[in-house]
């Protein structure tokens, strides 16, 4: 039987919902509405007045080579971040799950990077890889490899991916470890007795049973790569060199607040919002079907 | 099919030894039940045979091999777990076929073997279902099916019936026994339930505190318990223990020694007419039998099992107890059986 609460006072339910609705309205619907509204205007060069252009901003964006390239950059970046953050975290979680002595110490240490703010994480990696003073850049130089991410777009991409993934590994690790520990030990033992090797057990028992966790993390990580990595990119590369690390969210910022083209920036926000919405729907419709709850 | 030989098996976790040297020889096709209270090391012993726990010292032989260092999958065993340990994301068919697929058994033979097991266990209508769509008894059967399709040399059961309700437990107990008889596979079965142990075992190993207190056929163990622990653990209600020797013409017992007598070996007679008198505290009528609880003048508590149709003695009445002195067992201060 469904349990229903009946309120005597007809205003009380609305009052109880009000704080959540207010937060959602102020921080989501209102700015989203503003973005949609502003995306139909372009400001003059001095920001004194705006002119209605309809869908002009969108038209301009899709005709713009840099914007189209930013899509590709975002795709490469988010796939790399998600795949590396998740697979590395899963690997660590599997190892930590097997540790018997001092497992809580390992766990605590592995969780630490999550407490580091994105901008600080960016600066940490920037120091290590600084082409002139960074210790890792120096080590690479000793090995005969020239590191200069301020000139090489590929290296810049590798660096922001590494920094972004590194920060997210802790979070993924935590969920993967909990997921692994929720798998009954006897199921694994039964598979061992059934003759499955470690790798086979992982592939046919552990990984399928972990799929709800994996799916959840996939959604979270893609959204992380799309939005929360802004701080990392801003501190390390500022989108460069030659826009090679300018992902969509960074372009929203640089066109809007550096380039002062608020109309285009707003149009990009609208596109980004739609894109992430579609991605999430696709994940739930097509990938979730393969999840065993 | 295989014999199992345990030689001086010991298990320690760090400095704590939990199994203190167990020896047993199990012949081919025998049904052995390891029984004991929780924490006695019976599951640990079984898991050592399975290869899920390392062996600190001693040797385990299965067939003609020493299996100490072998992986579980190399030991030619199958195990049924207490919580069944079915693979939740696989159908009943896939659960049973998993081990065969890994062993690269041809598809047609997998089909045939699973079908045969399903028929034997009446699981045919459920082959496409997931474990969560099955009842407890059906899951239990799938776990059994998974064990039998592989045709192992040894079955290991780790309290397989303790998650079932009482009625189903009795039914599954009979099925397990029948199945093992039919397949003729050596079985090691762990339980804390002495009724399961009595009914299933060809021989049982009664364990306590990491030691095998007695190994023997159920009725032998019942009639001739080697220790006071076995006397108390096997049999329900347990053997009566008295701190005073009540047999005529005997002196006092050695310090700490006790005598024991089974509740069914006592008859109620008129006060003064038996070996000893006791005051009835209360009766538990169970239908076929009645348990009469009381206290002797010396303060020992006693239970007497009488026929269920005999008129119940009223609470508080004094009654005589007639006991055949030959039925009385003696135990020394360490709990070991002594010859009268």
CSV table of C-alpha atoms in Angstrom, one decimal, chain A residues 99-245:
chain,number,residue,atom,x,y,z
A,99,UNK,CA,45.0,-5.6,1.2
A,100,UNK,CA,44.5,-6.9,4.6
A,101,UNK,CA,47.1,-5.1,6.8
A,102,UNK,CA,46.8,-1.4,7.0
A,103,UNK,CA,43.9,-1.2,4.6
A,104,UNK,CA,42.4,1.9,6.3
A,105,UNK,CA,45.7,3.8,6.0
A,106,UNK,CA,45.8,3.1,2.2
A,107,UNK,CA,42.2,4.1,1.9
A,108,UNK,CA,42.7,7.4,3.7
A,109,UNK,CA,45.7,8.2,1.6
A,110,UNK,CA,44.0,7.4,-1.6
A,111,UNK,CA,41.1,9.7,-0.7
A,112,UNK,CA,43.2,12.7,0.0
A,113,UNK,CA,43.5,14.2,-3.5
A,114,UNK,CA,39.7,14.7,-3.5
A,115,UNK,CA,40.1,17.3,-0.8
A,116,UNK,CA,42.3,19.4,-3.1
A,117,UNK,CA,40.5,22.2,-4.9
A,118,UNK,CA,40.7,22.0,-8.7
A,119,UNK,CA,42.7,25.2,-9.0
A,120,UNK,CA,45.3,24.0,-6.4
A,121,UNK,CA,45.5,20.7,-8.2
A,122,UNK,CA,46.2,22.5,-11.4
A,123,UNK,CA,48.9,24.6,-9.8
A,124,UNK,CA,50.5,21.5,-8.3
A,125,UNK,CA,50.7,19.8,-11.7
A,126,UNK,CA,51.8,23.1,-13.3
A,127,UNK,CA,54.8,23.3,-10.9
A,128,UNK,CA,55.8,19.7,-11.6
A,129,UNK,CA,55.6,20.1,-15.3
A,130,UNK,CA,56.8,23.7,-15.7
A,131,UNK,CA,59.0,23.5,-18.8
A,132,UNK,CA,61.8,25.4,-17.1
A,133,UNK,CA,61.7,24.6,-13.4
A,134,UNK,CA,59.3,21.6,-13.1
A,135,UNK,CA,60.9,18.5,-11.6
A,136,UNK,CA,59.1,16.1,-14.0
A,137,UNK,CA,59.9,18.2,-17.0
A,138,UNK,CA,63.5,18.1,-15.8
A,139,UNK,CA,63.4,14.3,-15.4
A,140,UNK,CA,61.9,14.0,-18.9
A,141,UNK,CA,64.7,16.2,-20.3
A,142,UNK,CA,67.3,13.8,-18.7
A,143,UNK,CA,65.6,11.0,-20.6
A,144,UNK,CA,66.0,13.0,-23.8
A,145,UNK,CA,62.3,14.1,-24.0
A,146,UNK,CA,61.5,17.7,-24.4
A,147,UNK,CA,58.5,18.8,-22.4
A,148,UNK,CA,56.9,22.1,-23.1
A,149,UNK,CA,53.2,22.0,-22.8
A,150,UNK,CA,53.1,25.8,-23.5
A,151,UNK,CA,54.1,25.0,-27.1
A,152,UNK,CA,52.9,21.5,-27.7
A,153,UNK,CA,49.1,21.1,-27.9
A,154,UNK,CA,49.3,17.3,-27.4
A,155,UNK,CA,51.4,17.7,-24.2
A,156,UNK,CA,49.1,20.4,-22.9
A,157,UNK,CA,46.1,18.0,-23.4
A,158,UNK,CA,48.0,15.2,-21.7
A,159,UNK,CA,48.8,17.4,-18.7
A,160,UNK,CA,45.2,18.8,-18.2
A,161,UNK,CA,43.8,15.2,-18.6
A,162,UNK,CA,46.3,13.9,-16.0
A,163,UNK,CA,45.6,16.7,-13.5
A,164,UNK,CA,41.8,16.4,-14.0
A,165,UNK,CA,41.8,12.6,-13.8
A,166,UNK,CA,44.1,12.5,-10.8
A,167,UNK,CA,41.6,14.7,-8.9
A,168,UNK,CA,38.7,12.5,-9.7
A,169,UNK,CA,40.4,9.1,-9.1
A,170,UNK,CA,39.8,9.5,-5.3
A,171,UNK,CA,36.1,9.9,-5.7
A,172,UNK,CA,35.8,7.0,-8.1
A,173,UNK,CA,38.1,4.9,-5.9
A,174,UNK,CA,35.8,5.4,-2.9
A,175,UNK,CA,32.7,4.3,-4.8
A,176,UNK,CA,34.5,1.4,-6.5
A,177,UNK,CA,35.9,0.1,-3.2
A,178,UNK,CA,32.4,0.3,-1.6
A,179,UNK,CA,31.0,-1.5,-4.6
A,180,UNK,CA,33.6,-4.2,-4.4
A,181,UNK,CA,33.1,-4.7,-0.7
A,182,UNK,CA,29.4,-5.0,-1.2
A,183,UNK,CA,29.9,-8.2,-3.4
A,184,UNK,CA,29.5,-11.2,-1.1
A,185,UNK,CA,32.8,-12.9,-0.5
A,186,UNK,CA,31.3,-16.3,-0.9
A,187,UNK,CA,30.2,-15.5,-4.5
A,188,UNK,CA,33.8,-14.9,-5.3
A,189,UNK,CA,34.8,-18.0,-3.5
A,190,UNK,CA,32.2,-20.0,-5.3
A,191,UNK,CA,33.6,-18.8,-8.6
A,192,UNK,CA,37.1,-19.8,-7.5
A,193,UNK,CA,35.9,-23.3,-6.7
A,194,UNK,CA,34.1,-23.3,-10.0
A,195,UNK,CA,37.5,-23.0,-11.5
A,196,UNK,CA,37.7,-19.3,-12.5
A,197,UNK,CA,41.0,-17.6,-12.4
A,198,UNK,CA,41.4,-14.2,-10.9
A,199,UNK,CA,41.1,-12.4,-14.2
A,200,UNK,CA,38.1,-14.5,-15.2
A,201,UNK,CA,36.3,-13.9,-11.9
A,202,UNK,CA,36.9,-10.2,-12.4
A,203,UNK,CA,35.5,-10.2,-15.9
A,204,UNK,CA,32.5,-12.5,-15.4
A,205,UNK,CA,31.5,-11.9,-11.8
A,206,UNK,CA,33.0,-8.8,-10.2
A,207,UNK,CA,32.7,-6.4,-13.1
A,208,UNK,CA,29.0,-7.2,-13.9
A,209,UNK,CA,28.1,-7.0,-10.2
A,210,UNK,CA,29.9,-3.6,-10.1
A,211,UNK,CA,27.9,-2.3,-13.0
A,212,UNK,CA,25.5,-0.1,-11.1
A,213,UNK,CA,28.5,1.7,-9.5
A,214,UNK,CA,30.3,1.9,-12.9
A,215,UNK,CA,27.2,3.4,-14.5
A,216,UNK,CA,26.7,6.0,-11.8
A,217,UNK,CA,30.4,7.0,-12.0
A,218,UNK,CA,30.2,7.2,-15.7
A,219,UNK,CA,27.5,9.8,-15.5
A,220,UNK,CA,29.2,11.7,-12.7
A,221,UNK,CA,32.6,11.7,-14.4
A,222,UNK,CA,31.4,12.9,-17.7
A,223,UNK,CA,29.7,15.8,-16.0
A,224,UNK,CA,32.8,16.4,-14.1
A,225,UNK,CA,34.9,16.5,-17.2
A,226,UNK,CA,32.5,18.9,-18.9
A,227,UNK,CA,32.2,21.4,-16.1
A,228,UNK,CA,34.3,21.0,-13.0
A,229,UNK,CA,37.6,20.8,-14.8
A,230,UNK,CA,37.5,24.5,-15.6
A,231,UNK,CA,39.8,25.3,-12.6
A,232,UNK,CA,42.4,22.9,-13.7
A,233,UNK,CA,42.5,24.2,-17.3
A,234,UNK,CA,42.4,27.8,-16.2
A,235,UNK,CA,45.4,27.4,-14.0
A,236,UNK,CA,47.5,25.1,-16.2
A,237,UNK,CA,46.9,26.1,-19.9
A,238,UNK,CA,44.2,28.8,-20.0
A,239,UNK,CA,42.9,26.9,-23.0
A,240,UNK,CA,46.1,27.1,-25.0
A,241,UNK,CA,48.3,26.6,-26.8
A,242,UNK,CA,46.4,27.6,-29.9
A,243,UNK,CA,43.1,26.6,-28.2
A,244,UNK,CA,44.2,23.0,-28.0
A,245,UNK,CA,42.8,22.6,-24.5
